[in-house]
XYZ file of C-alpha atoms in Angstrom:
658
model
C -1.862 153.335 -65.420
C -0.651 156.357 -63.497
C 0.197 154.200 -60.476
C 2.568 152.118 -62.636
C 4.331 155.255 -63.852
C 4.671 156.530 -60.279
C 5.969 153.147 -59.083
C 8.603 152.958 -61.816
C 9.669 156.556 -61.198
C 10.152 155.972 -57.455
C 12.109 152.746 -58.016
C 14.275 154.433 -60.651
C 15.093 157.507 -58.592
C 16.153 155.526 -55.538
C 17.965 152.707 -57.336
C 21.821 152.859 -57.383
C 23.759 153.846 -60.494
C 25.094 150.299 -60.736
C 23.077 147.407 -59.337
C 24.404 145.798 -56.203
C 21.904 143.099 -55.359
C 22.088 139.393 -56.032
C 20.198 137.491 -58.703
C 17.265 136.893 -56.366
C 13.739 138.281 -56.138
C 14.561 141.779 -57.418
C 15.007 140.881 -61.148
C 12.157 138.361 -60.898
C 9.820 141.046 -59.567
C 10.767 143.375 -62.442
C 10.118 140.597 -64.972
C 6.703 140.026 -63.383
C 5.958 143.736 -63.803
C 6.763 143.415 -67.542
C 4.140 140.670 -67.868
C 1.441 143.181 -66.951
C -0.178 145.661 -69.315
C 1.931 148.815 -68.881
C 2.170 152.223 -70.533
C 5.104 152.492 -72.916
C 7.144 154.805 -70.650
C 6.746 152.495 -67.626
C 7.812 149.475 -69.711
C 10.940 151.323 -70.893
C 11.935 152.201 -67.335
C 11.384 148.649 -66.118
C 13.605 147.305 -68.911
C 16.293 149.844 -67.982
C 16.157 148.776 -64.325
C 16.761 145.184 -65.432
C 19.668 146.360 -67.620
C 21.150 148.224 -64.656
C 20.850 145.126 -62.453
C 22.849 142.976 -64.902
C 25.340 145.711 -65.924
C 28.071 144.446 -63.601
C 27.125 140.759 -63.914
C 26.450 139.972 -67.594
C 27.119 142.662 -70.217
C 25.300 140.762 -72.977
C 22.092 140.445 -70.940
C 22.330 144.086 -69.861
C 22.678 145.280 -73.480
C 19.769 143.057 -74.527
C 17.414 144.913 -72.158
C 18.824 148.270 -73.296
C 18.093 147.418 -76.949
C 14.525 146.414 -76.082
C 14.052 149.750 -74.284
C 15.564 151.664 -77.237
C 13.004 150.102 -79.614
C 10.149 151.417 -77.453
C 11.565 154.864 -76.582
C 10.319 157.657 -78.862
C 13.023 159.874 -80.467
C 13.579 163.032 -78.456
C 11.745 161.663 -75.412
C 12.957 161.547 -71.823
C 13.083 157.755 -72.078
C 15.552 158.016 -75.001
C 17.945 159.994 -72.780
C 17.576 157.386 -70.018
C 18.269 154.592 -72.518
C 21.598 156.194 -73.507
C 22.533 156.594 -69.811
C 21.966 152.907 -69.060
C 23.616 151.850 -72.322
C 26.751 153.603 -71.023
C 26.397 151.683 -67.746
C 26.276 148.357 -69.595
C 29.613 149.168 -71.320
C 31.199 150.688 -68.163
C 33.500 147.777 -67.329
C 34.051 146.339 -70.816
C 34.352 149.142 -73.420
C 35.515 152.522 -72.137
C 35.139 154.372 -75.462
C 31.542 153.261 -76.037
C 30.648 153.974 -72.416
C 32.096 157.526 -72.538
C 30.343 158.290 -75.846
C 26.987 157.072 -74.504
C 27.316 159.120 -71.299
C 27.955 162.291 -73.323
C 24.959 161.576 -75.604
C 22.779 161.085 -72.514
C 24.057 164.338 -70.986
C 23.196 166.246 -74.171
C 19.715 164.697 -74.373
C 18.908 165.458 -70.707
C 19.782 169.151 -71.160
C 16.449 170.023 -72.752
C 14.475 168.647 -69.777
C 13.843 170.628 -66.603
C 13.507 169.273 -63.120
C 15.551 167.650 -60.388
C 15.717 164.139 -61.883
C 17.202 165.332 -65.195
C 19.855 167.338 -63.318
C 20.740 164.276 -61.224
C 21.098 162.117 -64.350
C 23.407 164.732 -65.888
C 25.519 164.865 -62.705
C 25.746 161.046 -62.664
C 26.692 160.933 -66.350
C 29.544 163.404 -65.847
C 30.729 161.587 -62.716
C 30.836 158.175 -64.430
C 32.572 159.737 -67.458
C 35.232 161.102 -65.081
C 35.566 157.723 -63.329
C 36.477 156.165 -66.689
C 39.052 158.938 -67.260
C 40.557 158.025 -63.883
C 40.849 154.381 -64.940
C 42.669 155.613 -68.054
C 45.347 157.315 -65.887
C 43.827 160.796 -66.322
C 43.087 161.606 -62.707
C 43.527 165.352 -63.230
C 40.698 165.281 -65.795
C 38.528 163.364 -63.298
C 39.055 166.098 -60.687
C 38.219 168.819 -63.249
C 34.982 167.014 -64.186
C 33.923 166.705 -60.550
C 34.585 170.380 -59.809
C 33.255 171.864 -63.080
C 30.294 169.584 -63.860
C 29.269 166.815 -61.432
C 29.235 168.860 -58.201
C 27.560 172.034 -59.651
C 24.782 169.945 -61.246
C 24.194 167.997 -58.015
C 24.009 171.282 -56.078
C 21.578 172.713 -58.634
C 19.396 169.610 -58.174
C 19.546 169.966 -54.373
C 20.989 166.450 -54.056
C 23.108 166.894 -50.928
C 24.052 163.220 -50.725
C 25.467 163.262 -54.263
C 27.392 166.489 -53.561
C 28.979 164.909 -50.502
C 29.690 161.700 -52.439
C 31.610 163.740 -55.006
C 33.500 165.510 -52.226
C 34.476 162.033 -51.041
C 35.738 161.271 -54.545
C 37.857 164.436 -54.406
C 39.270 163.115 -51.159
C 40.207 159.886 -52.945
C 41.985 161.898 -55.644
C 43.970 163.846 -53.045
C 44.887 160.545 -51.383
C 46.069 159.146 -54.713
C 48.245 162.250 -55.048
C 49.676 161.455 -51.556
C 48.067 164.528 -49.957
C 46.507 162.445 -47.197
C 45.782 165.348 -44.843
C 43.737 167.145 -47.511
C 41.986 163.863 -48.289
C 41.148 163.473 -44.583
C 39.326 166.853 -44.610
C 37.062 165.862 -47.517
C 36.396 162.365 -46.163
C 35.461 163.627 -42.681
C 33.205 166.265 -44.274
C 31.475 163.547 -46.296
C 31.055 161.270 -43.263
C 29.630 164.001 -41.014
C 27.091 165.104 -43.649
C 26.045 161.588 -44.680
C 25.507 160.668 -41.019
C 22.933 163.468 -40.824
C 21.272 162.636 -44.165
C 21.103 158.833 -44.004
C 23.053 156.823 -41.447
C 22.361 153.578 -43.345
C 23.366 154.673 -46.857
C 25.910 152.760 -48.937
C 27.602 156.091 -49.710
C 28.340 156.426 -45.972
C 29.769 152.878 -45.958
C 32.036 153.848 -48.877
C 33.185 156.946 -46.982
C 33.942 154.908 -43.837
C 35.957 152.345 -45.827
C 38.023 154.912 -47.699
C 38.472 157.011 -44.551
C 39.990 153.936 -42.871
C 42.259 153.400 -45.886
C 43.428 157.028 -45.748
C 44.267 156.671 -42.039
C 46.377 153.622 -42.934
C 48.409 155.829 -45.281
C 48.622 158.470 -42.522
C 49.788 155.724 -40.093
C 47.087 156.805 -37.632
C 45.686 153.421 -36.610
C 43.207 154.070 -33.686
C 40.331 155.422 -35.879
C 40.576 152.582 -38.432
C 38.805 149.722 -36.641
C 35.754 151.821 -35.560
C 35.324 153.102 -39.130
C 35.511 149.574 -40.591
C 33.012 148.320 -37.984
C 30.622 151.171 -38.848
C 30.866 150.299 -42.544
C 30.210 146.606 -41.880
C 27.031 147.391 -39.932
C 25.666 149.162 -43.040
C 26.658 146.570 -45.675
C 25.788 143.535 -43.526
C 22.205 143.576 -44.802
C 23.317 142.315 -48.248
C 26.201 139.812 -48.532
C 26.432 140.294 -52.318
C 27.397 143.979 -52.250
C 30.632 144.867 -54.108
C 31.508 147.070 -51.118
C 32.829 143.918 -49.416
C 35.718 143.895 -51.932
C 36.964 147.282 -50.687
C 36.090 146.436 -47.049
C 38.196 143.257 -46.963
C 41.041 144.950 -48.856
C 41.282 147.775 -46.288
C 40.852 145.354 -43.365
C 43.702 143.240 -44.737
C 45.908 146.329 -45.180
C 45.136 147.283 -41.544
C 46.128 143.841 -40.207
C 49.219 143.818 -42.429
C 50.409 147.181 -41.051
C 49.955 145.754 -37.534
C 52.026 142.745 -38.702
C 49.114 140.392 -38.078
C 49.861 138.723 -41.380
C 47.627 135.640 -41.147
C 44.582 137.769 -40.317
C 45.498 140.039 -43.243
C 45.705 137.102 -45.674
C 42.304 135.793 -44.509
C 40.735 139.191 -45.175
C 42.360 139.416 -48.621
C 41.079 135.954 -49.536
C 37.520 136.934 -48.575
C 37.799 140.047 -50.737
C 39.168 138.059 -53.701
C 36.288 135.590 -53.418
C 33.755 138.439 -53.505
C 35.521 140.146 -56.432
C 35.591 136.880 -58.385
C 31.934 136.201 -57.616
C 30.874 139.653 -58.858
C 33.421 139.780 -61.727
C 35.058 142.930 -60.313
C 38.461 142.895 -62.061
C 39.537 146.327 -60.847
C 38.972 145.415 -57.185
C 40.552 141.978 -57.735
C 43.808 143.573 -58.935
C 43.907 145.965 -55.986
C 43.463 143.164 -53.425
C 46.076 140.974 -55.127
C 48.579 143.854 -55.026
C 48.026 144.282 -51.274
C 48.372 140.526 -50.797
C 51.708 140.753 -52.643
C 52.901 143.517 -50.311
C 51.922 141.370 -47.299
C 53.940 138.357 -48.544
C 56.819 140.744 -49.236
C 56.634 142.089 -45.676
C 56.628 138.471 -44.438
C 59.772 137.913 -46.581
C 57.943 135.056 -48.328
C 59.441 136.079 -51.676
C 58.427 133.012 -53.773
C 54.720 133.594 -53.107
C 55.126 137.343 -53.529
C 56.920 136.778 -56.865
C 54.116 134.521 -58.124
C 51.483 137.205 -57.433
C 53.414 140.130 -58.954
C 54.105 138.106 -62.129
C 50.399 137.379 -62.466
C 49.595 141.084 -62.096
C 52.325 142.321 -64.443
C 51.371 140.083 -67.357
C 47.579 140.203 -67.255
C 45.845 141.774 -70.228
C 43.716 144.461 -68.542
C 45.403 146.612 -65.903
C 43.748 149.581 -64.139
C 45.135 152.249 -64.183
C 47.094 151.027 -67.195
C 50.479 152.771 -67.337
C 50.848 153.678 -63.681
C 50.201 150.180 -62.319
C 52.181 148.388 -65.033
C 55.223 150.548 -64.144
C 54.702 149.685 -60.444
C 54.352 145.967 -61.206
C 57.628 145.783 -63.153
C 59.477 147.756 -60.473
C 58.213 145.397 -57.742
C 58.965 142.413 -60.012
C 62.594 143.533 -60.263
C 62.846 144.114 -56.504
C 61.330 140.766 -55.502
C 63.261 138.797 -58.116
C 66.468 140.286 -56.711
C 65.423 139.136 -53.228
C 65.253 135.547 -54.538
C 68.826 135.826 -55.848
C 67.882 135.739 -59.546
C 69.862 138.872 -60.489
C 69.738 138.251 -64.261
C 65.933 138.347 -64.376
C 65.883 141.172 -61.832
C 68.013 143.239 -64.238
C 65.655 142.351 -67.106
C 62.565 143.505 -65.173
C 64.383 146.663 -64.115
C 65.036 147.472 -67.777
C 61.344 146.886 -68.536
C 60.445 149.265 -65.710
C 62.859 151.916 -67.035
C 61.444 151.679 -70.574
C 57.852 152.013 -69.353
C 58.748 154.899 -67.035
C 60.542 156.700 -69.882
C 57.657 156.152 -72.318
C 55.097 157.419 -69.821
C 56.924 160.724 -69.569
C 57.954 160.904 -73.247
C 54.883 162.759 -74.480
C 55.126 165.428 -71.779
C 58.870 165.749 -72.383
C 58.750 166.346 -76.163
C 57.612 169.950 -75.874
C 60.056 170.689 -73.053
C 62.944 169.135 -75.005
C 62.090 171.155 -78.116
C 61.989 174.358 -76.088
C 65.309 173.530 -74.424
C 66.864 172.791 -77.806
C 65.665 176.123 -79.233
C 67.094 178.028 -76.269
C 70.363 176.119 -76.602
C 70.726 176.932 -80.310
C 70.021 180.599 -79.648
C 72.578 180.659 -76.841
C 75.239 179.076 -79.077
C 74.687 181.654 -81.809
C 74.925 184.509 -79.320
C 78.116 183.004 -77.913
C 79.786 182.878 -81.362
C 78.856 186.503 -82.057
C 80.241 187.546 -78.710
C 83.508 185.667 -79.327
C 83.958 187.394 -82.717
C 83.332 190.793 -81.162
C 85.759 190.039 -78.353
C 88.507 189.093 -80.791
C 87.976 192.314 -82.756
C 88.066 194.487 -79.636
C 90.852 192.673 -77.778
C 93.632 194.578 -79.552
C 92.100 197.917 -78.424
C 92.118 197.138 -74.692
C 94.428 199.404 -72.578
C 95.177 200.307 -68.968
C 91.967 202.317 -68.984
C 90.077 199.058 -69.472
C 91.903 197.538 -66.481
C 90.766 200.435 -64.289
C 87.250 200.040 -65.587
C 87.434 196.362 -64.717
C 88.435 197.201 -61.153
C 85.493 199.563 -60.813
C 83.226 196.905 -62.275
C 84.440 194.329 -59.770
C 83.734 196.739 -56.932
C 80.219 197.385 -58.203
C 79.616 193.664 -58.617
C 80.759 193.030 -55.045
C 78.379 195.688 -53.740
C 75.598 194.272 -55.851
C 76.236 190.753 -54.564
C 76.211 192.021 -51.000
C 72.879 193.732 -51.609
C 71.446 190.600 -53.207
C 72.636 188.514 -50.261
C 70.919 190.849 -47.802
C 67.692 190.754 -49.834
C 67.795 186.951 -50.041
C 68.256 186.694 -46.277
C 65.344 189.071 -45.669
C 63.183 187.172 -48.150
C 64.066 183.847 -46.519
C 63.266 185.158 -43.059
C 59.901 186.547 -44.183
C 59.034 183.328 -45.987
C 59.974 181.290 -42.945
C 57.695 183.424 -40.773
C 54.829 183.077 -43.267
C 55.362 179.327 -43.462
C 55.277 179.079 -39.666
C 52.016 181.052 -39.573
C 50.465 178.869 -42.272
C 51.519 175.751 -40.390
C 49.939 177.088 -37.196
C 46.707 177.924 -39.025
C 46.641 174.450 -40.551
C 47.181 172.845 -37.146
C 44.344 174.939 -35.680
C 42.073 173.881 -38.519
C 42.926 170.219 -37.986
C 42.299 170.585 -34.247
C 38.881 172.062 -35.018
C 38.035 169.166 -37.355
C 39.112 166.624 -34.736
C 37.118 168.499 -32.059
C 34.012 168.512 -34.287
C 34.472 164.793 -34.927
C 34.869 164.104 -31.192
C 31.715 166.111 -30.409
C 29.849 164.198 -33.121
C 30.889 160.866 -31.589
C 30.030 162.155 -28.078
C 26.605 163.257 -29.338
C 25.936 159.787 -30.677
C 27.070 158.237 -27.386
C 24.873 160.527 -25.236
C 21.908 159.981 -27.536
C 22.373 156.223 -27.220
C 22.579 156.493 -23.427
C 19.346 158.503 -23.271
C 17.542 156.066 -25.569
C 18.677 153.171 -23.386
C 17.580 155.025 -20.208
C 14.158 155.647 -21.783
C 13.830 151.997 -22.787
C 14.840 150.775 -19.315
C 12.447 153.206 -17.619
C 9.574 152.088 -19.863
C 10.364 148.396 -19.364
C 10.635 148.797 -15.587
C 7.422 150.824 -15.332
C 5.274 148.889 -17.821
C 6.755 145.436 -17.374
C 8.099 144.800 -13.907
C 5.835 147.434 -12.305
C 2.721 145.868 -13.809
C 3.879 142.413 -12.734
C 4.394 143.505 -9.096
C 0.977 145.190 -9.062
C -0.634 141.992 -10.372
C 1.102 139.958 -7.651
C -0.158 142.383 -5.014
C -3.755 142.111 -6.279
C -3.610 138.316 -6.341
C -2.132 138.136 -2.826
C -4.704 140.605 -1.445
C -7.526 138.353 -2.751
C -6.040 135.147 -1.298
C -8.389 133.470 1.273
C -6.745 133.375 4.693
C -9.706 132.507 6.897
C -9.118 132.987 10.627
C -5.392 132.260 10.548
C -3.955 135.382 12.231
C -0.358 134.381 11.625
C -1.043 134.011 7.918
C -2.853 137.380 7.874
C 0.131 139.083 9.526
C 2.625 137.469 7.132
C 0.439 138.348 4.129
C 0.113 141.966 5.271
C 3.862 142.269 5.716
C 4.366 140.827 2.200
C 1.868 143.307 0.701
C 3.703 146.148 2.459
C 6.997 144.978 0.989
C 5.363 144.839 -2.446
C 4.170 148.456 -2.016
C 7.710 149.488 -1.117
C 9.070 147.594 -4.139
C 6.564 149.254 -6.499
C 7.378 152.704 -5.093
C 11.117 152.071 -5.402
C 10.618 150.787 -8.960
C 8.692 153.923 -9.915
C 11.381 156.109 -8.324
C 14.085 154.350 -10.371
C 12.016 154.691 -13.576
C 11.463 158.409 -12.933
C 15.187 158.832 -12.271
C 16.100 157.138 -15.547
C 13.739 159.287 -17.632
C 11.270 161.466 -15.666
C 8.103 162.156 -17.625
C 7.886 165.564 -16.002
C 11.146 166.547 -17.766
C 9.684 165.770 -21.198
C 6.313 167.402 -20.387
C 7.177 170.410 -18.194
C 10.897 171.070 -18.681
C 14.125 171.210 -16.711
C 12.970 173.385 -13.808
C 9.964 171.251 -12.835
C 11.925 168.011 -13.312
C 14.734 169.290 -11.047
C 12.238 170.375 -8.385
C 10.599 166.948 -8.505
C 14.033 165.281 -8.267
C 14.936 167.328 -5.182
C 11.510 166.757 -3.635
C 11.840 162.982 -3.963
C 15.284 163.045 -2.318
C 13.938 165.259 0.500
C 11.322 162.607 1.244
C 14.166 160.177 1.975
C 15.536 162.510 4.665
C 18.149 164.371 2.604
C 18.244 168.162 3.078
C 18.181 169.244 -0.574
C 17.054 172.743 -1.663
C 16.172 173.688 -5.266
C 15.871 177.346 -6.379
C 14.875 178.539 -9.876
C 15.262 182.172 -10.995
C 13.924 183.727 -14.224
C 13.970 180.405 -16.144
C 11.788 180.648 -19.305
C 11.942 176.998 -20.468
C 13.002 177.960 -24.036
C 15.956 175.569 -24.266
C 15.775 172.548 -26.650
C 14.748 169.314 -24.931
C 18.052 167.631 -25.874
C 20.049 170.262 -23.930
C 17.608 170.100 -20.995
C 18.133 166.326 -20.735
C 21.939 166.781 -20.687
C 21.710 169.483 -17.968
C 19.337 167.286 -15.935
C 21.889 164.438 -16.084
C 24.621 166.872 -14.950
C 22.486 167.913 -11.945
C 21.772 164.251 -11.103
C 25.470 163.355 -11.283
C 26.598 166.323 -9.161
C 23.937 165.668 -6.474
C 24.818 161.956 -6.390
C 28.525 162.839 -6.055
C 27.732 165.151 -3.124
C 25.669 162.427 -1.427
C 28.221 159.692 -2.088
C 31.551 161.447 -1.419
C 31.017 164.792 0.383
C 29.088 163.649 3.516
C 27.109 166.906 3.145
C 24.324 167.941 5.566
C 22.776 170.336 3.023
C 22.821 170.537 -0.786
C 21.669 173.551 -2.825
C 20.678 173.379 -6.524
C 20.240 176.710 -8.374
C 18.938 177.217 -11.941
C 19.220 180.837 -13.106
C 18.701 182.390 -16.548
C 20.311 185.708 -17.512
C 19.451 186.821 -21.033
C 20.509 184.034 -23.392
C 22.788 182.369 -20.797
C 21.768 179.670 -18.315
C 23.666 178.999 -15.062
C 23.301 175.699 -13.173
C 25.008 175.561 -9.753
C 25.206 172.667 -7.252
C 26.701 173.525 -3.812
C 27.196 171.397 -0.706
C 28.659 171.956 2.775
C 30.513 168.643 2.799
C 34.141 167.804 3.452
C 35.405 169.204 0.127
C 38.706 168.347 -1.565
C 41.737 169.843 -3.292
C 40.960 170.152 -7.057
C 44.688 170.276 -7.891
C 45.217 166.784 -6.492
C 42.500 165.135 -8.605
C 43.487 166.636 -11.995
C 43.973 163.737 -14.381
C 42.544 161.302 -11.765
C 38.861 162.252 -11.845
C 36.391 159.421 -11.370
C 33.753 158.330 -13.834
C 31.109 160.668 -12.333
C 33.132 163.869 -12.679
C 34.404 162.756 -16.110
C 30.795 162.262 -17.260
C 29.898 165.767 -16.058
C 32.840 167.313 -17.945
C 32.044 165.309 -21.084
C 28.422 166.477 -21.051
C 29.548 170.070 -20.484
C 31.884 169.780 -23.481
C 28.971 168.466 -25.555
C 26.955 171.598 -24.657
C 30.010 173.766 -25.390
C 29.511 175.004 -21.842
C 31.874 176.635 -19.359
C 32.631 174.286 -16.447
C 33.878 175.763 -13.140
C 34.545 173.886 -9.873
C 35.561 175.435 -6.522
C 36.383 173.361 -3.440
C 38.675 173.287 -0.420
C 39.088 170.585 2.232
C 36.519 171.242 4.959
C 34.739 174.072 3.075
C 32.377 172.153 0.783
C 32.176 172.162 -3.009
C 30.528 174.429 -5.623
C 30.182 173.435 -9.294
C 28.780 175.833 -11.944
C 27.922 175.022 -15.569
C 27.257 178.001 -17.869
C 25.847 177.524 -21.384
C 23.801 179.247 -24.081
C 20.041 178.737 -24.199
């Protein structure tokens, strides 16, 4: 029985908050589990997993499984708290009030239980509660819930992926508030962390998709396609994921901004088909709105008008007030484009009424306060007028003199105020300039970190491919050549001397081919580098080149082999590239390779006595070899220094931390 409990617990912990699979083997397997003799707690959890699977497909079926679980769950038990959580999930898309109430009951019930799982359930309950608030046009409340409840509970549980997912949600909120630069910071933070935690997670796919959308709003188009491609690699394993709705919406927006309208419409249609298939009304409305904007950009106003009318008059709109106001405004604009000014005026009035009503509640208090201040000001004005009338008869020349003095004082005061305002403006301008510079430096750092991250992935991929090629060459082609040699050496030749000579020459060529193959395999990924470190691998590299007649000297001083293998591989590739450049371009008679450690710093120098060159003339025109060396040095955060003159050879030094 314990193995069933453990199985259900593992499936429950790693299942998503809302099921994303199709109606295939997953629900059937859970139903088969229910047919077995299970402990009560395991049966409850299995029923809740089935409810979660159908929560975004069939609310009635989902609630049916929840009710069955509730009948089995003991009052006050952990399973009762889980039942309330999944009951809220069943109502998530259909009844906001019931869903919010159930999430809060679940949060209260989970409070008396200790442990990581209970904390994660509480964090999820608060997050989903906030997501409903967002759909009800209360995005500020959603942000407060993330900061005050969802993120602290996820941190307390040690759930780094959930913390980063909530940071991504904060980025979405900042984007909705048009602060796209701030949103970019949170999204890039989420992507970088999720790449380290799980490069195949759906949360990472979400972050890629929204990051691409945010770059569309920033009008920075180069990063968009790579981010969409990265997301598609993750979600490609399941064609029924709701993530495709957001993916095709953002892809369509991207094509639309590039004015590739037909490609945009094809993407939107794919997203609408997925949203319809999964009954995702919220995503359906978002894609239709973007399709409307595309037809509007194409100046196809009849089709655009048909879509915006459908959106404006549907029953359920998310977010309710904000989007309905937008729909009526766009309806007025597009109707005017078709020449129907009477209806355009009607929709504009509808827009004005909705806009006024949306601000009415916030304005009541401000209007009351303004009215109170106005009434007080009027009373004070009447009193002042009465006093002025009573005192007017008593004014004399003395009062005129006093007035002159008063004017002089006022002039001096105004001059002083003007000077202070100018000083204040100048100081504020200087502070603003400093803040702008700091912000630009911060953004440069983020972009640099992102570039290094991408470079790391590229170098890692190159090394993996080198390793694979070396293994395939050595184990595959090398073994095949050796087998051919053995078979040829055993071939009967009799007394035919000509055949013996030809066969011997062929066997010699095979030996040369095997040796050359092994040399290439060692060059791609020398085993000595992985087993004995950079110094021994470099010595072996130089020794092999010396055997070919090249005068190559390797010197190692005070090297302790304490550097991580990843850095050693990068430095070894730098040495290979520099030596190959010297052999290929410098026409050098002697090459010197020096590896020297000083404290926590490592210096790698490659010198040759070749023909040299003028470094100033190749700036911005460096070939692929030198560009690869500089890129690898940047990856190590190393100092790169090159000295050369025509006729005086070349010296390149790379300095990095151990």
